[in-house]
Structure formats: C-alpha cells, structure tokens
Coordinates of C-alpha atoms in Angstrom, one line a residue:
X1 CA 102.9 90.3 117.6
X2 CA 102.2 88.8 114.3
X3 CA 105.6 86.8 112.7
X4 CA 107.2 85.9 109.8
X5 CA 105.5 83.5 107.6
X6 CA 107.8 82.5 104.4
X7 CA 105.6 82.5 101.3
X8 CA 108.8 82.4 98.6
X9 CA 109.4 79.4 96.6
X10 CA 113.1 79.1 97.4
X11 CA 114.5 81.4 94.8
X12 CA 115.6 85.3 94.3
X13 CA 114.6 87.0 90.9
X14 CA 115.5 90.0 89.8
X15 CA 114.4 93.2 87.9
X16 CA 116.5 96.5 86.6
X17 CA 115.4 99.8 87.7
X18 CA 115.9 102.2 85.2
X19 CA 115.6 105.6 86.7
X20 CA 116.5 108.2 84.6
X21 CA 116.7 110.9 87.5
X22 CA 118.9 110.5 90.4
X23 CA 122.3 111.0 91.5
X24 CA 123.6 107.9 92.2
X25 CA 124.1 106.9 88.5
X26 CA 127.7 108.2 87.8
X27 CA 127.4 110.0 84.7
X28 CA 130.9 111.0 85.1
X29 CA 132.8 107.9 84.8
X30 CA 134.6 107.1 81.5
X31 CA 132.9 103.7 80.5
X32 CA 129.1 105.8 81.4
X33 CA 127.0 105.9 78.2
X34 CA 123.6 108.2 77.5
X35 CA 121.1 108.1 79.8
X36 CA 118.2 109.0 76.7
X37 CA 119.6 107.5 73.8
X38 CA 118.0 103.9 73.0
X39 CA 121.1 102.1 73.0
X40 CA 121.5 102.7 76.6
X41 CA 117.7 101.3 77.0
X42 CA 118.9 98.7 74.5
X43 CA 121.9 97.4 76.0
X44 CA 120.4 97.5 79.9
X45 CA 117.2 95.4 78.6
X46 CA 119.2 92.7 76.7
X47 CA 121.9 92.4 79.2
X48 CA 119.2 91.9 81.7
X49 CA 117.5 89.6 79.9
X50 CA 120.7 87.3 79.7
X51 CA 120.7 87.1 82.8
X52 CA 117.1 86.0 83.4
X53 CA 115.8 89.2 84.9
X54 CA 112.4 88.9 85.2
X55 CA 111.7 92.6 84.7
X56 CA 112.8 95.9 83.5
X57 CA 111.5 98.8 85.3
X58 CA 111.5 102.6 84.3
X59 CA 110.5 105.4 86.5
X60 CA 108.4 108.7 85.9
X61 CA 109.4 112.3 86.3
X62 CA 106.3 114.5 85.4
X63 CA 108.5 117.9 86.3
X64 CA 112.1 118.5 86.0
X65 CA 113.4 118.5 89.9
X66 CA 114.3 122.3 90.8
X67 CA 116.7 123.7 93.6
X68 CA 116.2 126.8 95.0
X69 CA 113.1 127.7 92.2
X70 CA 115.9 127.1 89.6
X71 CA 116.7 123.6 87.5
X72 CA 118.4 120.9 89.5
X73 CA 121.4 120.9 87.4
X74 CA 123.6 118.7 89.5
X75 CA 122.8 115.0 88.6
X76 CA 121.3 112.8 85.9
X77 CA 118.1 114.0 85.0
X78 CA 115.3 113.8 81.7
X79 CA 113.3 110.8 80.8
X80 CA 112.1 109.5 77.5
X81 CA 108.5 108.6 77.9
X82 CA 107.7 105.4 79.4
X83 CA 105.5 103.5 77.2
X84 CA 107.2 105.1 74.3
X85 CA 110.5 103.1 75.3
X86 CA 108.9 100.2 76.7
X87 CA 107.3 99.5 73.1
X88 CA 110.5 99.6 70.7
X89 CA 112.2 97.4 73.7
X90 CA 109.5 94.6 73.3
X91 CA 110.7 94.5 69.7
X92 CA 114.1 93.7 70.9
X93 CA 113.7 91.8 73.8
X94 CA 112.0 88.4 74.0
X95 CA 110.9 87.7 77.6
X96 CA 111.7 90.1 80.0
X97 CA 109.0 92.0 81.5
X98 CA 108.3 96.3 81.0
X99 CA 107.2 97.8 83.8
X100 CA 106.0 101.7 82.9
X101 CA 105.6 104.0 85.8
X102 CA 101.9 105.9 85.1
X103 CA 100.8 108.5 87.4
X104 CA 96.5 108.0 88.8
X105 CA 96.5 111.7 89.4
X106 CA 97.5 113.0 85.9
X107 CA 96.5 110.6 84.0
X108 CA 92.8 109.0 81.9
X109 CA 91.8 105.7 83.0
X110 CA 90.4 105.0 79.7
X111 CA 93.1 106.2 77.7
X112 CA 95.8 104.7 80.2
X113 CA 94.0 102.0 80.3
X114 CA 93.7 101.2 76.1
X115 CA 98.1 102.2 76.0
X116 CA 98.6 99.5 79.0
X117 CA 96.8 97.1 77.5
X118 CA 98.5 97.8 73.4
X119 CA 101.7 97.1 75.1
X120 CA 100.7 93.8 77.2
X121 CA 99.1 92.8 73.3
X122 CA 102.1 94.0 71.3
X123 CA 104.7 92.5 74.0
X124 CA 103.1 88.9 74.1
X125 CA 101.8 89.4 77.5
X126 CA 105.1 91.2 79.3
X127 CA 103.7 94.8 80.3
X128 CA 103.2 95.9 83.9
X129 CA 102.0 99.4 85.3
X130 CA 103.7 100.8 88.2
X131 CA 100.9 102.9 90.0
X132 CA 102.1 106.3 91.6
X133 CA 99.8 108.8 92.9
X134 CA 100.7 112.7 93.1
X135 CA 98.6 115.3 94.9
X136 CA 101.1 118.7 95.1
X137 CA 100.7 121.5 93.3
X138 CA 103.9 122.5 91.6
X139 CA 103.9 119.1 89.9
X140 CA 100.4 120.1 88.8
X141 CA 100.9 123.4 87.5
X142 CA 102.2 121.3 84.3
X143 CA 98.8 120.1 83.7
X144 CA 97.1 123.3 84.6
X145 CA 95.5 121.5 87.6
X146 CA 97.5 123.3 90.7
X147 CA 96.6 121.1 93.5
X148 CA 93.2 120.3 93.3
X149 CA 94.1 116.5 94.7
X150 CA 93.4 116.4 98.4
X151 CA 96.5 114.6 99.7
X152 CA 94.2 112.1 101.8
X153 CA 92.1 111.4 98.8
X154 CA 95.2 110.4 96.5
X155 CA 94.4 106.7 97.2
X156 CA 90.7 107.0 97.1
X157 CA 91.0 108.4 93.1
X158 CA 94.1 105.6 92.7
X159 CA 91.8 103.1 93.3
X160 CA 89.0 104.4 91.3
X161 CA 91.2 104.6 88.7
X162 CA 93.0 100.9 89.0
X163 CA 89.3 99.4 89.2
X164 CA 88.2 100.9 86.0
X165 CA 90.7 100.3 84.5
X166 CA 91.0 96.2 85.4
X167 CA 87.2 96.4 84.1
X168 CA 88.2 97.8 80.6
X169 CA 90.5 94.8 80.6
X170 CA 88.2 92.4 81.2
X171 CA 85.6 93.9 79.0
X172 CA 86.4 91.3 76.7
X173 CA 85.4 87.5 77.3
X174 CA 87.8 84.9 76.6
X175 CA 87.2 83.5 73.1
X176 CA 85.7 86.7 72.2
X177 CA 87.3 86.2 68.5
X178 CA 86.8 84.0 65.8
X179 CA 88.8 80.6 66.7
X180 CA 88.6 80.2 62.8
X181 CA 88.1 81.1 59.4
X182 CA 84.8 79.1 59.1
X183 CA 83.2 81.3 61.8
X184 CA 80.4 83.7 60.3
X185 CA 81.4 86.0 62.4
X186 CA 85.1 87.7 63.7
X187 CA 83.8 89.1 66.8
X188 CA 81.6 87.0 68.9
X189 CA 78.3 88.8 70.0
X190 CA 77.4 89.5 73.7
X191 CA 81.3 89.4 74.0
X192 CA 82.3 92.9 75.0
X193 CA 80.7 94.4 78.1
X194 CA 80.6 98.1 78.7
X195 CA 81.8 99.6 81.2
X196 CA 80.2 102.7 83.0
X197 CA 81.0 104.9 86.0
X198 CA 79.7 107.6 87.6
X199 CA 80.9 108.9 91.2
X200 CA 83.2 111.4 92.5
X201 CA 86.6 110.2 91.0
X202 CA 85.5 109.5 87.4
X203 CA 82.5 109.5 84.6
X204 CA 83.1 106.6 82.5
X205 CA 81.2 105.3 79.6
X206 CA 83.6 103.0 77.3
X207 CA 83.5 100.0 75.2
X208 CA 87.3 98.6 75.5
X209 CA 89.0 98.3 72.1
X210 CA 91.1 95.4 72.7
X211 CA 90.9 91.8 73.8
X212 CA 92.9 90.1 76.4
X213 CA 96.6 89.3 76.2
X214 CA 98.7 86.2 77.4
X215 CA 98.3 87.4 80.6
X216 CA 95.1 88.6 80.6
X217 CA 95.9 92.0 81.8
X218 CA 99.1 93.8 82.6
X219 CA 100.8 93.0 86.0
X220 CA 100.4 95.9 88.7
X221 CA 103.2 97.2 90.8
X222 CA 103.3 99.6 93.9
X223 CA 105.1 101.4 95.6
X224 CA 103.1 103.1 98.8
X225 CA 104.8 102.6 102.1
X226 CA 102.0 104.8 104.4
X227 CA 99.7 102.1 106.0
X228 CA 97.4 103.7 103.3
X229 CA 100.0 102.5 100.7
X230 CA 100.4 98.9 101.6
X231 CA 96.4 98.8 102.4
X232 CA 96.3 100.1 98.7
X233 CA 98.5 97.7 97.5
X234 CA 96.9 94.2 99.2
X235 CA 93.5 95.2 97.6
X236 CA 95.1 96.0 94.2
X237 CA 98.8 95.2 93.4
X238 CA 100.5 91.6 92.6
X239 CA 104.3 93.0 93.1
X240 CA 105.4 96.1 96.2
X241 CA 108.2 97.7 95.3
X242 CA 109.5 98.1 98.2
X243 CA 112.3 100.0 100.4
X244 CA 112.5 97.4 102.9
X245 CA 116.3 95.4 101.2
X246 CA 118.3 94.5 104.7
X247 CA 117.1 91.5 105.6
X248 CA 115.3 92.0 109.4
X249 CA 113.7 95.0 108.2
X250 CA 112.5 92.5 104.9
X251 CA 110.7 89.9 106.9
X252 CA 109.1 93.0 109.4
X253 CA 107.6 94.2 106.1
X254 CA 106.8 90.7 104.7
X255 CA 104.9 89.7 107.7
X256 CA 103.1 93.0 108.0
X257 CA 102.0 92.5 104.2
X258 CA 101.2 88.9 104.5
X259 CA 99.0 90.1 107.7
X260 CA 97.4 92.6 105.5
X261 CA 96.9 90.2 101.9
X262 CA 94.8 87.7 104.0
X263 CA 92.7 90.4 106.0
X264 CA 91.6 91.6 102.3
X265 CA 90.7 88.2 101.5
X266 CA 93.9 87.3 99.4
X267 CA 96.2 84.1 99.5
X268 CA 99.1 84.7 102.0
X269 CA 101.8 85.0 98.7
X270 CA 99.0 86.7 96.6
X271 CA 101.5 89.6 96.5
X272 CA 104.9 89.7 95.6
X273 CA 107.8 91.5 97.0
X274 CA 110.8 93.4 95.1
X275 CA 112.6 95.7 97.2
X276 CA 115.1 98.6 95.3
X277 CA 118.7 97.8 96.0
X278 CA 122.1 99.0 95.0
X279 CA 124.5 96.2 94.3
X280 CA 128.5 96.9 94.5
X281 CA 130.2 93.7 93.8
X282 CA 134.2 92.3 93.5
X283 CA 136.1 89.2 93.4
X284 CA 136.5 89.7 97.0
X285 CA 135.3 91.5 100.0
X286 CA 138.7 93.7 100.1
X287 CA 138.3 95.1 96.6
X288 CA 134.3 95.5 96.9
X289 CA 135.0 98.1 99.8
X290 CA 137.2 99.8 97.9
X291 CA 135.1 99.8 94.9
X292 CA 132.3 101.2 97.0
X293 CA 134.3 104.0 98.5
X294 CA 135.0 105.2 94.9
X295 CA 131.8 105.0 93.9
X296 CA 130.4 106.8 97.0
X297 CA 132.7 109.4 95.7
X298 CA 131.7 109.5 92.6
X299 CA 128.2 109.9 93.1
X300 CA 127.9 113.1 96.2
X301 CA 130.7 115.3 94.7
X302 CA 130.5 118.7 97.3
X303 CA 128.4 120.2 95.1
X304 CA 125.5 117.5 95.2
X305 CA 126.1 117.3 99.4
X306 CA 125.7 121.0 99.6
X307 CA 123.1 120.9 97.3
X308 CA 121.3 118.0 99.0
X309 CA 121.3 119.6 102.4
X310 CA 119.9 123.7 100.7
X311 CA 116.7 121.6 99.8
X312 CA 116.0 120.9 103.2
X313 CA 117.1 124.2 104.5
X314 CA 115.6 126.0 102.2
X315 CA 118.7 128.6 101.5
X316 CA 121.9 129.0 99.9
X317 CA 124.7 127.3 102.0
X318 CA 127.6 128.0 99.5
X319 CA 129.6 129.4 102.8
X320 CA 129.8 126.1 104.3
X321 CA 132.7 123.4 103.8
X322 CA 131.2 119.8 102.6
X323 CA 134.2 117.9 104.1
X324 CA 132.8 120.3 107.6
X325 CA 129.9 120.0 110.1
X326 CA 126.5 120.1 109.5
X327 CA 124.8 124.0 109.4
X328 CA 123.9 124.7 113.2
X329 CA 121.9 127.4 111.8
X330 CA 117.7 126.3 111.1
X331 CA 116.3 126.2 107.6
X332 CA 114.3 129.1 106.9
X333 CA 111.4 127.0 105.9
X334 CA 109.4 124.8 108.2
X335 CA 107.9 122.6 105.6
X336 CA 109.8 121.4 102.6
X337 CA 108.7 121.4 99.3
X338 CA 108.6 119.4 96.7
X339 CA 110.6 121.0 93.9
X340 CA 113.3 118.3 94.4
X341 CA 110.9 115.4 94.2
X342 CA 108.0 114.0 95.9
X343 CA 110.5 112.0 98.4
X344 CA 111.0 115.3 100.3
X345 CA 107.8 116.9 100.7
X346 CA 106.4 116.7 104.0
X347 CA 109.1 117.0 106.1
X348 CA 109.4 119.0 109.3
X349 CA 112.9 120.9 107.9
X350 CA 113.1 122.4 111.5
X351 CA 112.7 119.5 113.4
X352 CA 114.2 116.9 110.8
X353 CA 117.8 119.3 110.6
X354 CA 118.5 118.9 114.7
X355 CA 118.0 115.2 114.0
X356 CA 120.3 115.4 111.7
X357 CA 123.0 117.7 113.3
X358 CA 123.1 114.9 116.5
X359 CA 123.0 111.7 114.3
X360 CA 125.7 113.4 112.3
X361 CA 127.8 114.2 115.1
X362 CA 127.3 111.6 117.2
X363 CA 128.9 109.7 114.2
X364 CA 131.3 111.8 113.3
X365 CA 130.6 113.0 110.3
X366 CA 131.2 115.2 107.8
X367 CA 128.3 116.8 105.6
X368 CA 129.4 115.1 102.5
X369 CA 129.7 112.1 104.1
X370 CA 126.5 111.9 106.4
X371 CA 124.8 112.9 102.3
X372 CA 126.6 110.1 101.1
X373 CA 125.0 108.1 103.9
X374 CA 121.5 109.3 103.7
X375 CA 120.9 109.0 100.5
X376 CA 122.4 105.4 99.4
X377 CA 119.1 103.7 98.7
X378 CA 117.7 101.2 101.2
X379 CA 120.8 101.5 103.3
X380 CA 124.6 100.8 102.9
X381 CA 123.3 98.1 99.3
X382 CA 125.0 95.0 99.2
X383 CA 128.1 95.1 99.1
X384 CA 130.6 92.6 98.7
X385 CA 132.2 89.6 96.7
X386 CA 130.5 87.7 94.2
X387 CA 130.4 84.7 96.7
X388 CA 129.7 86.3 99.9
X389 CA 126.3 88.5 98.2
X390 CA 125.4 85.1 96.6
X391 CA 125.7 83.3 99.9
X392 CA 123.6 86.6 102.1
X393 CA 120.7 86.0 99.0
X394 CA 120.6 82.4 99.6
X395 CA 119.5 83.3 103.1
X396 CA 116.7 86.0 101.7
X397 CA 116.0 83.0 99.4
X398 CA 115.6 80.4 102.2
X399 CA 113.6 82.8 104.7
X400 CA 111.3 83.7 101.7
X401 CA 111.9 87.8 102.8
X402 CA 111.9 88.7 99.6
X403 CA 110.7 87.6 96.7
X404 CA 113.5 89.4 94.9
X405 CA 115.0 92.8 94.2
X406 CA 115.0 95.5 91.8
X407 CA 118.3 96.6 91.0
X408 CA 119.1 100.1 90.3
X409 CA 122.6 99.8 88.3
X410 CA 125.3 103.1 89.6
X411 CA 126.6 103.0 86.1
X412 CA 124.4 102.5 82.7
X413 CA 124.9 101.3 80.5
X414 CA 127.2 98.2 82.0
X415 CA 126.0 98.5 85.7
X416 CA 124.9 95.0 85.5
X417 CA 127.3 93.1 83.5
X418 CA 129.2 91.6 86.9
X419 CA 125.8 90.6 88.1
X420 CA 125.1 88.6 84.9
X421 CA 128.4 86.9 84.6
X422 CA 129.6 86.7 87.7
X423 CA 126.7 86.9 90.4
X424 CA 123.8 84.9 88.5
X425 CA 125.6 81.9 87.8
X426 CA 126.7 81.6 91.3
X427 CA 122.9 81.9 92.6
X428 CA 122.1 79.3 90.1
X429 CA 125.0 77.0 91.5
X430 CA 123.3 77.5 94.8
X431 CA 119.9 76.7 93.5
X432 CA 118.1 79.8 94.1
X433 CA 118.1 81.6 90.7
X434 CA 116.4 80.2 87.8
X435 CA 118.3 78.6 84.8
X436 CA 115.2 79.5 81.9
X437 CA 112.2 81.4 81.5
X438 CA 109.2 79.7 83.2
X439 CA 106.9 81.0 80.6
X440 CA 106.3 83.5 77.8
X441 CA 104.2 86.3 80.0
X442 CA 105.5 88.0 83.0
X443 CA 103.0 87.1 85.2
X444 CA 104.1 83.8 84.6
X445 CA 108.1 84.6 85.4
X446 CA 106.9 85.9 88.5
X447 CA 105.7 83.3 89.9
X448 CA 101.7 85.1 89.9
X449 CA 97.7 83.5 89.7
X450 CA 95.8 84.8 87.1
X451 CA 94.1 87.8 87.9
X452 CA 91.5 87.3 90.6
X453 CA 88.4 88.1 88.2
X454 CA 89.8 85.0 86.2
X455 CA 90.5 82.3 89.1
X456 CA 86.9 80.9 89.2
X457 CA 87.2 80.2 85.8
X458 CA 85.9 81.6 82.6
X459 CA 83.5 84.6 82.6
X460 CA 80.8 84.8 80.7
X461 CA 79.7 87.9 79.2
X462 CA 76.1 88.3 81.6
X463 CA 78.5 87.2 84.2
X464 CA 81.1 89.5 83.7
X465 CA 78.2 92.5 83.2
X466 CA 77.6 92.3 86.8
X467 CA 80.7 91.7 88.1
X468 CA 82.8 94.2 86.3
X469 CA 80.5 97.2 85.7
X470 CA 81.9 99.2 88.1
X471 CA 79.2 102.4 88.4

C-alpha cells in the first residue's frame, strides 16, 4: 500500500471560489449583496487579497441548470463571463491570482489560447485556466454540437487541447523583443516558432501573437477525480482542485497523486493541491454550531430539498413533506440527467435512491435534513472557533495534506471578512500562513517551478521547433 509522503512547505494558502451557481450562497440574508454586479467581484477580490489569498477562482456555467425541463429557479444562478471579469479585476487588484474556468470541449485552442495568455500579459503574470471538460448533449445543444464528444474521449481532446495550447505559449523565445532602443530591429528574427497540428482532435496552423509573461504561461488547474482525471492532471496540471478537505481522506488523495506525479516523470510536489471547502467560523465552538445550524437553514429551505431530491427522481414530489421520510416510491428514470449540472449525470437514480432511503433512515433523518447533509460541500466544512480551525489547519499544514484550500464563501459579498481578520492572523501567529507576497506572479505565490519546457534553461528557437511543434 503506497503512504503518505508530505511534500508541503509547512504552510496553508488559500484561494476564493467564486461560483456564481449554487445553493449554498444565501442570497436571502440581509447583509447578501449581487451576485453579477462588479462590486460584488470587487469587494470579494480585494478583501481576499488583504488577506494574502493567493487566488481568486470563478466557475463556468455554459447552460442555465433546468428542473424538470423548466429553469432551475430555486437558488443563485447567472455568471458574468469569466475572462471578462477576471480582466477589470486585474486592474483593481495587485497580486492575487485569476483563475477562469474554460471548457476543452466548447472551446478553440488558438483562440483560448491568445485570451489566456492577454490576461497573464495584462495581469503581470497572475492568470490561471481551470480546465473542464464536457461531453453531454443538452449542454451542447447551445453550441449546436448535440453530443458529438464521446464521454471516454473527453480527456483525450482535453489534452490535445492543453498541449497546443502550452505550445502557442511557448512560441515565443525568451528575449524575443528588443532589450533596447538601439536594436535595429523590435522583434528578434527566428524568434517565433509555428505551431502546427494535424490529428483527430484538432487542425492547427498558428503563429502566437504574444510573448511570454512573468510567468511564462498561465498556471493550470484541474479538477478531474476519475482515475482518468488525476492521470490527466499529473501529465498536465500544477494545482487539483480537489474534493478531498477532511484530513484522512486529504493525505489518501495526496499519496495517490504523489504516486501518480512521479510515475509520469514529475517531482513528487510538482503538483499542488487546493481542496473546495466551506468555512463557518465564531469566537467559540458554542456559537460556530449555532451559526452553522442557521446557515444550514438558510441555504435548503423545503423548496430546494424537495427540489434537490425531483432531480434524482425524475418527477414531481410536491405531495411529500421535507421535514418527512424519504419517497419509498423509485424515480421513474433510471439514469439521471444532466439538466441540473454535470455533478448529477451518471447516476444509477434506481439504485442510488434505496441507498439513500437506508442511509437516511438508518440516521434518522428527515429529507430536508439528509439534503442538507448531502449536499454541504466536501463534508460537514470546517466548522468552528477561530482558534480551534486555526489549530485543525496547523495540523494539515504540518502533515503537508494539503497544500491549501479554496474557499467557497456562504454569503458574498462579506463571506470572508472573519477569515481575514480573525482567522489569517491567527495562522500567521502559528507560522503557517504567509505574512507578504512571495512574488509578483502567481506561480510564484504558489509555491510552483517554471513550466517544465522552461526548467532546462532557455530555449532556443531551432530548439523549441522540435520540441514544441506538436503535429
């Protein structure tokens, strides 16, 4: 059985996770703000960035969720466009790094490519791409494509598409500009290499149109937790966003991914590791639970548990009590789909609802409260005082689980204003939370090599023609 190797340095960072479509933001309380306007973005960004967040991360949504073929109308929902906000943040912001969520399915790798790489230039070298991959049909029928993605050949186009589009940011040699006025010339020639492919996922014939920023190229996220997925992320990713927050499952998944960097010829800690998490904090333990139960209330209302459990079976359920037992009768559908998002689809309805009419009863519960239970993300969060979390991340910190978290904040725009001045300052008494910016780029906050292409040393442009010509 292979164990837990520790490949942290000591410390916990952190990132925001800006979703933008979910129901555990509560959109209903009185200090909640806009979940589209700017200022909301504005706020999150800066607060985070006082608190020496290394990143702020916004998800996708390519297709409004649906329930029952009609608009989910239930919880926070719409999304300004990812690099759209990410840009007038950078103008705002001075360090923190913007993570945009891009889809490899729906998307161009030479155009994605050029818009990645104007927001690493623009942003000094802070921009990071969050690769999803999406193969069903209904969210394809916005883009005219149905399903024509085979779902076991999701990967195989994602990492077409991540390859071509490293070698479009590497086009460009280092020095390829004028280091002064007194050069003849502004670009240097033989310093841009084209880059061509030809195979089944793309046809690619491109000269890129920018040079390198501070970073070289944006930072790449993931998100994959299949075996596929993690073997997906080794070969290509420097951060896993991952579900794995409670500690023992933590180093399970950090030894598995450790495993898995050095069998595709990576550096043990080549590849970072942020897990989501929820945090629910108080002065003390007492007033954190009963903050927790109020927010649990807050975000599965009876109208969101019935809702949640009429995906999964398929039919209306209005005739059943929330605060009553779960439906013994069997969805009508075997097969979910995935008009609620792309976490459901998949799923055996049949066979998942008798799991979970036992877990449910076996605990006692009702169906708004077994909802409230299933869908906290990665688990019950953490929960507690200011002391007690900072203490329980010490330990991540000093097992080197984690190499940090990505917090989704319950309430926007202040869901992380106790974490900033009450959380963060405690970490940093307890050593394990920087006090400054280690650099100006976000691959140097996180702790991250230069990109592999780069870590023997300057290409030069014949060198780079055979190495990053990727037909």
């Amino acid at each position: 059985m292979t164990t837990h190797r520790p490949t942290g340095n000591g410390r916990i960072q952190f990132g925001v996770f800006f979703q933008g479509v979910n129901h555990t933001t509560v959109w209903k309380a009185p200090d909640s703000g806009s979940q589209t306007d700017f200022e909301s973005f504005r706020r999150v960004a800066q607060t985070a960035e006082r608190g020496l967040f290394s990143a702020f991360f916004l998800g996708e949504g390519l297709r409004l969720r649906e329930h029952l073929g009609r608009i989910h109308d239930l919880d926070v929902v719409g999304r300004p466009d990812a690099q759209t906000a990410l840009a007038a943040l950078a103008a705002v912001t001075t360090n923190i790094g913007l993570v945009a969520t891009q889809n490899t399915t729906y998307n161009d790798p030479a155009d994605l490519a050029h818009r990645l790489a104007s927001l690493d230039l623009l942003s000094g070298g802070r921009a990071a791409w969050n690769i999803v991959t999406t193969d069903n049909a209904w969210t394809g029928a916005n883009f005219r494509r149905g399903g024509f993605l085979k779902h076991e050949d999701r990967y195989v186009r994602a990492e077409a598409f991540v390859q071509t589009a490293k070698a479009i940011w590497d086009s460009w040699a280092d020095g390829a500009i004028a280091g002064s006025r007194s050069d003849g010339r502004w670009l240097r020639q033989g310093s841009i290499t084209p880059v061509r492919r030809n195979d089944a996922s793309f046809d690619v014939d491109i000269t890129g149109r920018l040079p390198r920023s501070a970073q070289h190229h944006p930072v790449l996220f993931q998100a994959g937790d299949s075996p596929d997925g993690r073997d997906f992320a080794v070969r290509n990713a420097d951060v896993i966003f991952s579900r794995h927050a409670e500690l023992e499952d933590a180093k399970v998944f950090r030894a598995d991914i450790v495993a898995r960097t050095l069998k595709a010829g990576r550096p043990a800690d080549d590849v970072k590791i942020f897990p989501g998490q929820e945090f629910i904090l108080a002065a003390t333990e007492k007033e954190a639970a009963e903050k927790e139960h109020w927010v649990r209330e807050q975000q599965v209302g009876p109208e969101t548990a019935i809702a949640y459990l009429e995906q999964f079976w398929g039919r209306t359920l209005d005739g059943y009590d929330p605060d009553g037992p779960l439906p013994e009768i069997d969805p009508v559908v075997d097969v979910t789909n995935p008009t609620r998002g792309n976490a459901f689809h998949g799923k055996s309805a049949i066979e998942l609802a008798g799991q979970w009419r036992d877990e449910a009863r076996g605990k006692g519960q009702s169906i708004r409260q077994f909802v409230a239970a299933r869908s906290r993300l990665n688990g019950r969060g953490l929960v507690g005082s200011y002391d007690g979390v900072a203490d329980l991340l010490a330990e991540y910190a000093r097992t080197g689980a984690v190499d940090g978290f990505n917090i989704t904040p319950w309430l926007v725009p202040g869901g992380l204003d106790d974490i900033v001045n009450e959380l963060v300052p405690r970490l940093q008494d307890r050593g394990v939370y920087r006090t400054e910016y280690e650099g100006t780029t976000l691959r140097e906050n996180l702790g991250l090599r230069v990109p592999s292409s780069h870590r023997r040393g300057t290409l030069s442009a014949a060198g780079r023609q055979e190495s990053e010509n990727v037909a």
